Short mmCIF file of C-alpha atoms and ligand atoms in Angstrom, two decimals:
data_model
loop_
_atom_site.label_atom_id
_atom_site.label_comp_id
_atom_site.label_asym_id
_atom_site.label_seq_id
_atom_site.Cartn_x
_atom_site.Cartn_y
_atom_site.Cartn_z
CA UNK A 140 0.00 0.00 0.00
CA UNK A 141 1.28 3.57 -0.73
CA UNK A 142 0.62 5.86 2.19
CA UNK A 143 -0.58 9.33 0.21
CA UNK A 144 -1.58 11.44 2.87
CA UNK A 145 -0.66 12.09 6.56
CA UNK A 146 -2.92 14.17 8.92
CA UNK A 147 -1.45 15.46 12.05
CA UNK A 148 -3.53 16.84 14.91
CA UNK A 149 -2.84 17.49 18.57
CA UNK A 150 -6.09 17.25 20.38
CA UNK A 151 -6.77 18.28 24.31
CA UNK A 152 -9.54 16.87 25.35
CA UNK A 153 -11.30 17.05 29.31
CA UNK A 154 -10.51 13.92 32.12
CA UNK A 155 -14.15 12.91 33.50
CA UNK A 156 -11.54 13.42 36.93
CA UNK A 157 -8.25 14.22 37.94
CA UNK A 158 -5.72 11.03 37.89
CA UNK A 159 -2.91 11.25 40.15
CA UNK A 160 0.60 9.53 40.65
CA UNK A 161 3.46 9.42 42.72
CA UNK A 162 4.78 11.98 39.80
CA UNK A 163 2.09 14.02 39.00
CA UNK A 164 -1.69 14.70 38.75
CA UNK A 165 -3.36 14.70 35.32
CA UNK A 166 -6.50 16.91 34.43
CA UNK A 167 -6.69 16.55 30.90
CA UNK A 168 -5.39 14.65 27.63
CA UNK A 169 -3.04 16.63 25.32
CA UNK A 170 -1.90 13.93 22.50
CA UNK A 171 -1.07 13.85 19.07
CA UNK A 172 -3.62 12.09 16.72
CA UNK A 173 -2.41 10.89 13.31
CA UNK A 174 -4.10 9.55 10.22
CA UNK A 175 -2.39 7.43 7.80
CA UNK A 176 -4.23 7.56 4.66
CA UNK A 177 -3.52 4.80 1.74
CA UNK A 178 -5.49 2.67 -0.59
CA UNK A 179 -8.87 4.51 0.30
CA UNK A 180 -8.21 3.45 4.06
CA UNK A 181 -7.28 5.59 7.13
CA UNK A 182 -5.43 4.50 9.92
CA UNK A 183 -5.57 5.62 13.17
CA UNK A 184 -2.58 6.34 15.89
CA UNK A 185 -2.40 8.20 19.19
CA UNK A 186 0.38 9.24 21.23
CA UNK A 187 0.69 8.55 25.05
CA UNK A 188 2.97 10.75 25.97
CA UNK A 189 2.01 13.49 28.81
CA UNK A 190 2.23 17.77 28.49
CA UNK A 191 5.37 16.83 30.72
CA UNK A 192 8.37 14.63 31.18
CA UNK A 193 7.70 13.01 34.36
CA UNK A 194 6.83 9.59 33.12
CA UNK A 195 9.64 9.46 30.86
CA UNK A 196 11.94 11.93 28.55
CA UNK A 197 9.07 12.40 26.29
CA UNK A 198 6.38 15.32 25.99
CA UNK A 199 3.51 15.90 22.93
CA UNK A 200 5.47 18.72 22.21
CA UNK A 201 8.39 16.23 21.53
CA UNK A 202 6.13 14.05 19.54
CA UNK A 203 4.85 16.59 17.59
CA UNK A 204 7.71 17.95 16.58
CA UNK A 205 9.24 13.95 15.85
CA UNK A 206 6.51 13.26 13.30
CA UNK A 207 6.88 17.24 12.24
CA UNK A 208 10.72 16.67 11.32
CA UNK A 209 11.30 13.01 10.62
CA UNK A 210 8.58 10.38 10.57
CA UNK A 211 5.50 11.73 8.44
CA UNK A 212 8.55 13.16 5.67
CA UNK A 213 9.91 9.76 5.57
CA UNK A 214 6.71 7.76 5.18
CA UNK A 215 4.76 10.06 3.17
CA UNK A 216 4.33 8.96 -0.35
CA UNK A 217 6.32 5.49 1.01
CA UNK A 218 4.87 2.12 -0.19
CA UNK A 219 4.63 -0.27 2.48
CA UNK A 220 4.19 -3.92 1.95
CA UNK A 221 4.08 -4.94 5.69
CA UNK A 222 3.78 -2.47 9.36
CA UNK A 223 6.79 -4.41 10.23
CA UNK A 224 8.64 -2.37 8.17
CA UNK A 225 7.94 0.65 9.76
CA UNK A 226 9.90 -0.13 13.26
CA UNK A 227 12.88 -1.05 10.79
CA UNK A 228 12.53 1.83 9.38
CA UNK A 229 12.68 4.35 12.12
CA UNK A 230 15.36 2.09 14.12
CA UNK A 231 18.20 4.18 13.79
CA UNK A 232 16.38 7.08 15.75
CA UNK A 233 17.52 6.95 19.41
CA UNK A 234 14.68 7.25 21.90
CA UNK A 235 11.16 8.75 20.82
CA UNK A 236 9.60 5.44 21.01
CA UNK A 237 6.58 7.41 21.49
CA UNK A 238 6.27 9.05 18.53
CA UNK A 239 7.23 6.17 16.61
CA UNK A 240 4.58 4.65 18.07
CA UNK A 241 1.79 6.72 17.13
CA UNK A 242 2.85 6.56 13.36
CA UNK A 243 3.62 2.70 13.64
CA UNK A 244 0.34 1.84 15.10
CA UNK A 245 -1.54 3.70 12.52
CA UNK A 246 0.60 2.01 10.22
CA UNK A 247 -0.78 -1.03 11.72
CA UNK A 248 -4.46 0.20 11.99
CA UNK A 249 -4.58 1.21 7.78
CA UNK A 250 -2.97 -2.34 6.99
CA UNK A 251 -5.16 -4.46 8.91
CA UNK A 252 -8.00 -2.32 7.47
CA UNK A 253 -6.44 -3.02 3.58
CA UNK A 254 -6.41 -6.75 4.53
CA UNK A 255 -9.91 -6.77 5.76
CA UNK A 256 -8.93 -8.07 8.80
CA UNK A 257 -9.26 -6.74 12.77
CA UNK A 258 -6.14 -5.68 13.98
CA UNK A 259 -6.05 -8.41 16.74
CA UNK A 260 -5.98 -10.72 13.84
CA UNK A 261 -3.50 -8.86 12.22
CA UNK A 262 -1.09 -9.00 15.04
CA UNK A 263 -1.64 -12.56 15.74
CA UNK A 264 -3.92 -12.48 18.62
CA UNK A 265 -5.79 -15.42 19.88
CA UNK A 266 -8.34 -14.23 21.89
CA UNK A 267 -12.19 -12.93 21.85
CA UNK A 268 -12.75 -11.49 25.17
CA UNK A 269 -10.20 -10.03 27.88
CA UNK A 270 -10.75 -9.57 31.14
CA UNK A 271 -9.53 -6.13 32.76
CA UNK A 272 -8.53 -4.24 35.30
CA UNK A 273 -8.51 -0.68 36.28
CA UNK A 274 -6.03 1.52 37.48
CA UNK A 275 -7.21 4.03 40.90
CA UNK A 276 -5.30 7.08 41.29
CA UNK A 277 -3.76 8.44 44.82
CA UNK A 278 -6.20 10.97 46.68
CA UNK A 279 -6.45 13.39 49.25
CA UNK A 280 -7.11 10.71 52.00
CA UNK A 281 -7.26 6.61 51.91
CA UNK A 282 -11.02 6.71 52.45
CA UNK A 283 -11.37 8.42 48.91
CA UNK A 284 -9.34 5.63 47.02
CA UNK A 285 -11.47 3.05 49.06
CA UNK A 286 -14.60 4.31 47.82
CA UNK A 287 -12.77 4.08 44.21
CA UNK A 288 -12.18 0.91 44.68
CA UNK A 289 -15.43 -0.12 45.96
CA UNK A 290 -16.92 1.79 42.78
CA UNK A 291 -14.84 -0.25 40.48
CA UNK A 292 -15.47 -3.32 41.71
CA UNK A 293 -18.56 -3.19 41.71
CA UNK A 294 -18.17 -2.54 37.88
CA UNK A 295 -16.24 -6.00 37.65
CA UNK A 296 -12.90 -5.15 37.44
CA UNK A 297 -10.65 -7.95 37.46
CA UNK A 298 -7.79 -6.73 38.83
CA UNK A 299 -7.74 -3.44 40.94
CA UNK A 300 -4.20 -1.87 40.89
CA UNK A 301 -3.53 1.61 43.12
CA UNK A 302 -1.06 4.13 43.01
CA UNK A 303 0.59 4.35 46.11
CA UNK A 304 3.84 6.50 46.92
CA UNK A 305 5.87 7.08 50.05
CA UNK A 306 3.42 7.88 52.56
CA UNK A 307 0.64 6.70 51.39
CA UNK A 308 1.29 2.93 50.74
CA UNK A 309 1.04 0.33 53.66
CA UNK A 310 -2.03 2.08 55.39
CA UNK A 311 -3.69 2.35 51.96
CA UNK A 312 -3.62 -1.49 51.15
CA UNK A 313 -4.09 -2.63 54.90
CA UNK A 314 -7.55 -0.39 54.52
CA UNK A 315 -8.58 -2.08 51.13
CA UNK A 316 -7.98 -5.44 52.51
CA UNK A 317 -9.75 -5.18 55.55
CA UNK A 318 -12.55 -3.67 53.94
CA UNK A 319 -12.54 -6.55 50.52
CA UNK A 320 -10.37 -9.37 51.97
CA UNK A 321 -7.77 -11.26 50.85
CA UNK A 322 -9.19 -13.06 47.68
CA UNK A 323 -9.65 -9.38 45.80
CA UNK A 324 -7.02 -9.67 42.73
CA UNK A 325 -4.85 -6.29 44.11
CA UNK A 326 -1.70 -4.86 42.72
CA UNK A 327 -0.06 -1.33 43.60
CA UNK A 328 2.18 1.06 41.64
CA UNK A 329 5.00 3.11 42.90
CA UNK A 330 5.99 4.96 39.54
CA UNK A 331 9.07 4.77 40.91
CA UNK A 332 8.61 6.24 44.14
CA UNK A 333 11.28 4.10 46.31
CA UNK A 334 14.73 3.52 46.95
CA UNK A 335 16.58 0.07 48.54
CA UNK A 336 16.60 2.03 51.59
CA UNK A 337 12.58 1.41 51.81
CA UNK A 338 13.14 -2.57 51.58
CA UNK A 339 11.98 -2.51 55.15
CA UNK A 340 8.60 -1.20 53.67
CA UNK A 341 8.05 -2.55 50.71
CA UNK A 342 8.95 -6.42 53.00
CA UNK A 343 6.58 -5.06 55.09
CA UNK A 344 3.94 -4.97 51.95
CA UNK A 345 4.57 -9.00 51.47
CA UNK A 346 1.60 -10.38 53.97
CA UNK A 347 -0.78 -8.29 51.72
CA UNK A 348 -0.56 -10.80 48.88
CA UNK A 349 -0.09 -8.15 46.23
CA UNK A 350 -0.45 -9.80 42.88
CA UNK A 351 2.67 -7.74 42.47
CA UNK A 352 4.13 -4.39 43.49
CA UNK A 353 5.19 -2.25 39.85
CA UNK A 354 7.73 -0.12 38.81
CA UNK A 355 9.02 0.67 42.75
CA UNK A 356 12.14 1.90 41.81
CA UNK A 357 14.38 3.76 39.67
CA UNK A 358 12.67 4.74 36.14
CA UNK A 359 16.21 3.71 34.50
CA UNK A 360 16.95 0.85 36.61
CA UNK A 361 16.71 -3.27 36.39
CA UNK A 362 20.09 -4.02 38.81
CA UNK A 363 18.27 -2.74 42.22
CA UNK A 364 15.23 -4.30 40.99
CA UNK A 365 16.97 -7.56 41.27
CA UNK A 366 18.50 -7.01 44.46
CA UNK A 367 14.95 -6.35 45.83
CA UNK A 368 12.92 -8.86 44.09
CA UNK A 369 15.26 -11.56 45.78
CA UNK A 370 14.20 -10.06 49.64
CA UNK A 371 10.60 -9.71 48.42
CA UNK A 372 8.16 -12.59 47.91
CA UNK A 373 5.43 -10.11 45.93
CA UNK A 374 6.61 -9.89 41.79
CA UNK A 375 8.02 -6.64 40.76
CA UNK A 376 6.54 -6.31 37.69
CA UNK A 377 8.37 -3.58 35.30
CA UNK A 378 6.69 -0.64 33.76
CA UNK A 379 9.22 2.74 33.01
CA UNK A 380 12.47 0.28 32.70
CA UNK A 381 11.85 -1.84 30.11
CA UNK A 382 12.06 0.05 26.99
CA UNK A 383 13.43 -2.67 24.02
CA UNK A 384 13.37 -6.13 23.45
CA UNK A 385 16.93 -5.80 24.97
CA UNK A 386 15.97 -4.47 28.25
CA UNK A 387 13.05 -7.54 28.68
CA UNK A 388 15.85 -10.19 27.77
CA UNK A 389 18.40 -8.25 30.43
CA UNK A 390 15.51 -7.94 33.35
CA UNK A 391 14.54 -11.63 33.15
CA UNK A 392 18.05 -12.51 33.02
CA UNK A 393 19.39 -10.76 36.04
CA UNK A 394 15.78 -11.53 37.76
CA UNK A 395 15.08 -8.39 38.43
CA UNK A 396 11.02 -8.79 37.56
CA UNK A 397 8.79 -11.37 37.16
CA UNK A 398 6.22 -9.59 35.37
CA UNK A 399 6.13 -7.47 32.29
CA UNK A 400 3.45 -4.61 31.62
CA UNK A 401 3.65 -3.90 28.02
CA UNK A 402 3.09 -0.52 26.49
CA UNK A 403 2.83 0.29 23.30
CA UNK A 404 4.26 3.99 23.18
CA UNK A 405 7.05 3.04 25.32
CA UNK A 406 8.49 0.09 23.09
CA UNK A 407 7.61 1.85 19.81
CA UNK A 408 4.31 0.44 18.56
CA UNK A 409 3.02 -3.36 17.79
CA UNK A 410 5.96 -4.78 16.81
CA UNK A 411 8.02 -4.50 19.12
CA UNK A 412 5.33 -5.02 21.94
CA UNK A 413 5.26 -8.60 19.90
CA UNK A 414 8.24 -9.64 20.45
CA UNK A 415 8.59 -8.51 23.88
CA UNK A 416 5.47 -10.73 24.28
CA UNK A 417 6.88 -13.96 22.70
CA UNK A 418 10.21 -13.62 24.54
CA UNK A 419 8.27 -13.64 27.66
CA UNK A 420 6.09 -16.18 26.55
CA UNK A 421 8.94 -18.23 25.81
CA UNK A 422 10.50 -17.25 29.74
CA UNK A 423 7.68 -17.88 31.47
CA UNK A 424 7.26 -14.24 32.13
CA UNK A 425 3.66 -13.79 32.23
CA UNK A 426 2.64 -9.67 30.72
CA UNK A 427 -0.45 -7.18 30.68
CA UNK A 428 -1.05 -4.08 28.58
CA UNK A 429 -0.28 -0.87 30.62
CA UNK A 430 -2.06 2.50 29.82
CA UNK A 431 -1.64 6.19 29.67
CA UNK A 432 -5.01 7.23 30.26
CA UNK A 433 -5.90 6.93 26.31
CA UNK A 434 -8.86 7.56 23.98
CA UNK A 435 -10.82 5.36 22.23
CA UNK A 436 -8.04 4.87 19.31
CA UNK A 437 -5.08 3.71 21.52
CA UNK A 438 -7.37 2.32 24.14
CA UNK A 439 -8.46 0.11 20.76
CA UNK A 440 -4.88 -0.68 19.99
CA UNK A 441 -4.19 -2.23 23.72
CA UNK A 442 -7.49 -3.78 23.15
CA UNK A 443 -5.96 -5.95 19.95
CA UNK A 444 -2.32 -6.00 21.50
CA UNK A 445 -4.23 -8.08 24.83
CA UNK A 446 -5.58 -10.18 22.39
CA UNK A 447 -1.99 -12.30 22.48
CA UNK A 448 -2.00 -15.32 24.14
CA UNK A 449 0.71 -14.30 26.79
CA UNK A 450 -1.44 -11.16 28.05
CA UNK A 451 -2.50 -13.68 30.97
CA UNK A 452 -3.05 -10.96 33.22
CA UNK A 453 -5.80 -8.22 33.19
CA UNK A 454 -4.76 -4.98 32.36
CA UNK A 455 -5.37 -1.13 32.65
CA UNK A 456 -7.77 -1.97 29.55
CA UNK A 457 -10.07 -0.20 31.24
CA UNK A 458 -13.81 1.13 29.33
CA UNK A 459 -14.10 4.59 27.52
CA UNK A 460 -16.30 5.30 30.57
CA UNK A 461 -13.33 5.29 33.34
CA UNK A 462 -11.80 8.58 32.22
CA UNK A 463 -14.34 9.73 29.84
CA UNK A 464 -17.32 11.66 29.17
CA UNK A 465 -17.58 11.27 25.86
CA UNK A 466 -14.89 9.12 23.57
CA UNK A 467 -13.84 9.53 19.92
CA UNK A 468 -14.92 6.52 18.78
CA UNK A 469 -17.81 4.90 18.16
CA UNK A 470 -19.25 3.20 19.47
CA UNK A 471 -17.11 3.83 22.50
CA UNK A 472 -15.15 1.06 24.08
CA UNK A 473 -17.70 -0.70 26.62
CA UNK A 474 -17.74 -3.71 29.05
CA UNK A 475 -19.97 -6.28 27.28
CA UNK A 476 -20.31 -7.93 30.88
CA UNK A 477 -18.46 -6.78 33.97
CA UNK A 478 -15.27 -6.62 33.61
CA UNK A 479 -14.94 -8.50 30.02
CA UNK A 480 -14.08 -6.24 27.27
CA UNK A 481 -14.91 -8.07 23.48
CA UNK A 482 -12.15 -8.07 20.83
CA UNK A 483 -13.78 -6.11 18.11
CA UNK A 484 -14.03 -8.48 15.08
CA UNK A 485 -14.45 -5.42 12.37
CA UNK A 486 -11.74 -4.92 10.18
CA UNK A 487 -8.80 -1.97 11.41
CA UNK A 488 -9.20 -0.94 15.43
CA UNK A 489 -12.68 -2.11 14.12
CA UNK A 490 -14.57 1.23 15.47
CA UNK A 491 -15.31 4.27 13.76
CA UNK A 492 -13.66 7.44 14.40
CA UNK A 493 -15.76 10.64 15.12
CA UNK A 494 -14.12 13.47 13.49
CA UNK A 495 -16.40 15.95 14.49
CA UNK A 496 -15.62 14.72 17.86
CA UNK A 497 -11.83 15.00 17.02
CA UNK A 498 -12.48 18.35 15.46
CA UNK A 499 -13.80 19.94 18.32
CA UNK A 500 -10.81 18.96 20.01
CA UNK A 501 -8.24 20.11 17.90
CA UNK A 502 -6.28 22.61 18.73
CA UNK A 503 -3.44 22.64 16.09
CA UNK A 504 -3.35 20.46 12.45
CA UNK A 505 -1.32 19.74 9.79
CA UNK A 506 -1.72 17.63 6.36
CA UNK A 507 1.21 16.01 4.17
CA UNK A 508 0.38 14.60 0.71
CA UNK A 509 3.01 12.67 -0.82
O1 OSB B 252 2.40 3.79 35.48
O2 OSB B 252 0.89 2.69 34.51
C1 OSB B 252 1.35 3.77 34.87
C2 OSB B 252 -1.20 6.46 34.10
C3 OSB B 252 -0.38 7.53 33.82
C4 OSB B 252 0.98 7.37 33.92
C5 OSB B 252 1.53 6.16 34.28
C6 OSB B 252 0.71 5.06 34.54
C7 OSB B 252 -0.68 5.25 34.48
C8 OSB B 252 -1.58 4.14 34.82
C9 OSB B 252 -2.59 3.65 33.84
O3 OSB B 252 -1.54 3.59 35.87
C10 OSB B 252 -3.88 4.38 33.79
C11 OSB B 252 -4.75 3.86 32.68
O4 OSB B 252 -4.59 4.27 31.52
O5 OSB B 252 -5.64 3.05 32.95
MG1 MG B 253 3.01 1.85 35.88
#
């Protein structure tokens, strides 16, 4: 297919709530939206970067000015026989996995669409429905995040993760088990909060049985990871470290995890999310689809990436509904029973796009023909 037109557009668009994390509290969505047109198709991508660099190096100015300078110029007017070619492609940029992503998986949106296929078929997945989980922001007090919690179960979430940083950790999780026992599936997230001088606290999480505790220290770090995960018997799971297909292979090896979340911006789009997922697979490291609060087109994308048959563990595939008012797709992305999402079985993210929705969103576009 011969990708003749690129549409760029950075869209802000209102959080039904603020989200807040060890790093910083959200209290609205400022991405970049692409279109990849070819072949009478459009393909959708969105970047998941923040406003600011506090979840990693990356901003949607950053991205912006990525696809500005160097990826829509170097695809426009490009044939493309397969989306793997696009992460070949755009390997010898350092960094910006982000913004290769949101060109990659629209890449991967427009193919699947040529093919006639849904994009979980296109990437190999195996399953119809996932179960999900849902991902509960810190708050003013521990009694606010309870009644979260409480909300979202009763929802049917799968798995309930919470944010949790210094200070606001052990008291938080002793409340939410006392108040749902022990059997509720319940997993925190540090964002990096700790250093090895709080082993004493995070061994003190370990009676909680914590599905796992993620990301607790150092965004650039797998070696104190490993000398933690051997005094702690919850998982570390890694979220900001892992980065390649290189830095999987080097966690697992020096032990430092034993659980993978998977996002798409931070590896650089589908496939390299795939074969973070097989190596895994083939390592008995089990993995889950992370998000960054996303609309209905990237929330779509982890949708068909935890359709792979190594996504064992719910994810923050959460519905339109949890941060949204209103979604840019349509229909939006709903539980079909509580806590089950469905694989959509159209062809592409296998929604439609509103662009009037989009439009009244956008505060800055930008078209390339070939
Ligand atoms: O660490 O997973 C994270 C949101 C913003 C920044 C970082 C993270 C998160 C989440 C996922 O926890 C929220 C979601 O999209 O469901
Ligand atoms: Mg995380």
């Amino acid at each position: 297919m011969k990708i003749d037109r690129i549409t760029l557009r950075r869209v802000q668009a209102p959080l039904k709530a603020p989200f807040e994390t060890s790093f910083i509290r959200m209290e609205k969505k400022d991405c970049a939206i692409v279109s990849v047109h070819g072949d009478g198709a459009t393909g959708y991508g969105e970047s998941t970067a923040f406003s600011a660099p506090y979840y990693n190096e990356e901003t949607t100015d950053t991205i912006w000015y990525m696809l500005e300078q160097y990826l829509v110029p170097a695809l426009a007017g490009r044939e493309v026989a397969h989306p793997d070619e696009i992460s070949a492609l755009f390997a010898p940029i350092r960094r910006h996995h982000m913004a290769i992503a949101t060109i990659e998986t629209a890449v991967w949106d427009l193919y699947a669409k040529r093919e006639g296929v849904s994009l979980s078929q296109a990437l190999g997945g195996t399953k119809q429905e996932l179960d999900v989980g849902v991902s509960i922001g810190i708050e003013p007090t521990v009694e606010a995040v309870v009644r979260n919690v409480e909300r979202f179960v009763e929802q049917g979430y799968k798995r309930i993760k919470v944010k949790i940083k210094p200070g606001f950790d052990i008291r938080l999780v002793d409340a939410i088990r006392r108040k749902f026992g022990d059997s509720l599936p319940l997993m925190v997230d540090a964002n990096s909060a700790y250093t090895l001088a709080d082993v004493p606290l995070l061994k003190a999480l370990d009676p909680y049985n914590l599905m796992m505790i993620e990301q607790p220290l150092a965004h650039d770090d797998i070696v104190d990871h490993a000398a933690l995960q051997r005094e702690l018997r919850t998982p570390i799971c890694l979220d900001e470290s892992i980065h390649t297909l290189a830095d999987a292979r080097h966690a697992i090896e020096l032990g430092s995890c034993r659980i993978i979340n998977i996002k798409l911006g931070r590896v650089g789009g589908f496939t390299n999310a795939k074969k973070i997922h097989d190596l895994c697979m083939e390592r008995g490291i089990p993995v889950w689809c992370g998000g960054m609060l996303e609309l209905g087109i990237g929330r779509l994308h982890n949708v068909a990436l935890s359709s792979l048959s190594n996504f064992t563990i719910p994810g923050d595939v959460s519905a339109s509904s949890r941060f949204w008012e209103r979604d840019v797709v349509v229909p939006e992305v709903d539980l079909i029973r509580p806590g089950v999402l469905a694989v959509p079985t159209g062809s592409g993210i296998g929604h439609e796009v509103c662009e009037r929705t989009l439009d009244e969103w956008t505060v800055a576009k930008l078209t390339r023909d070939a």
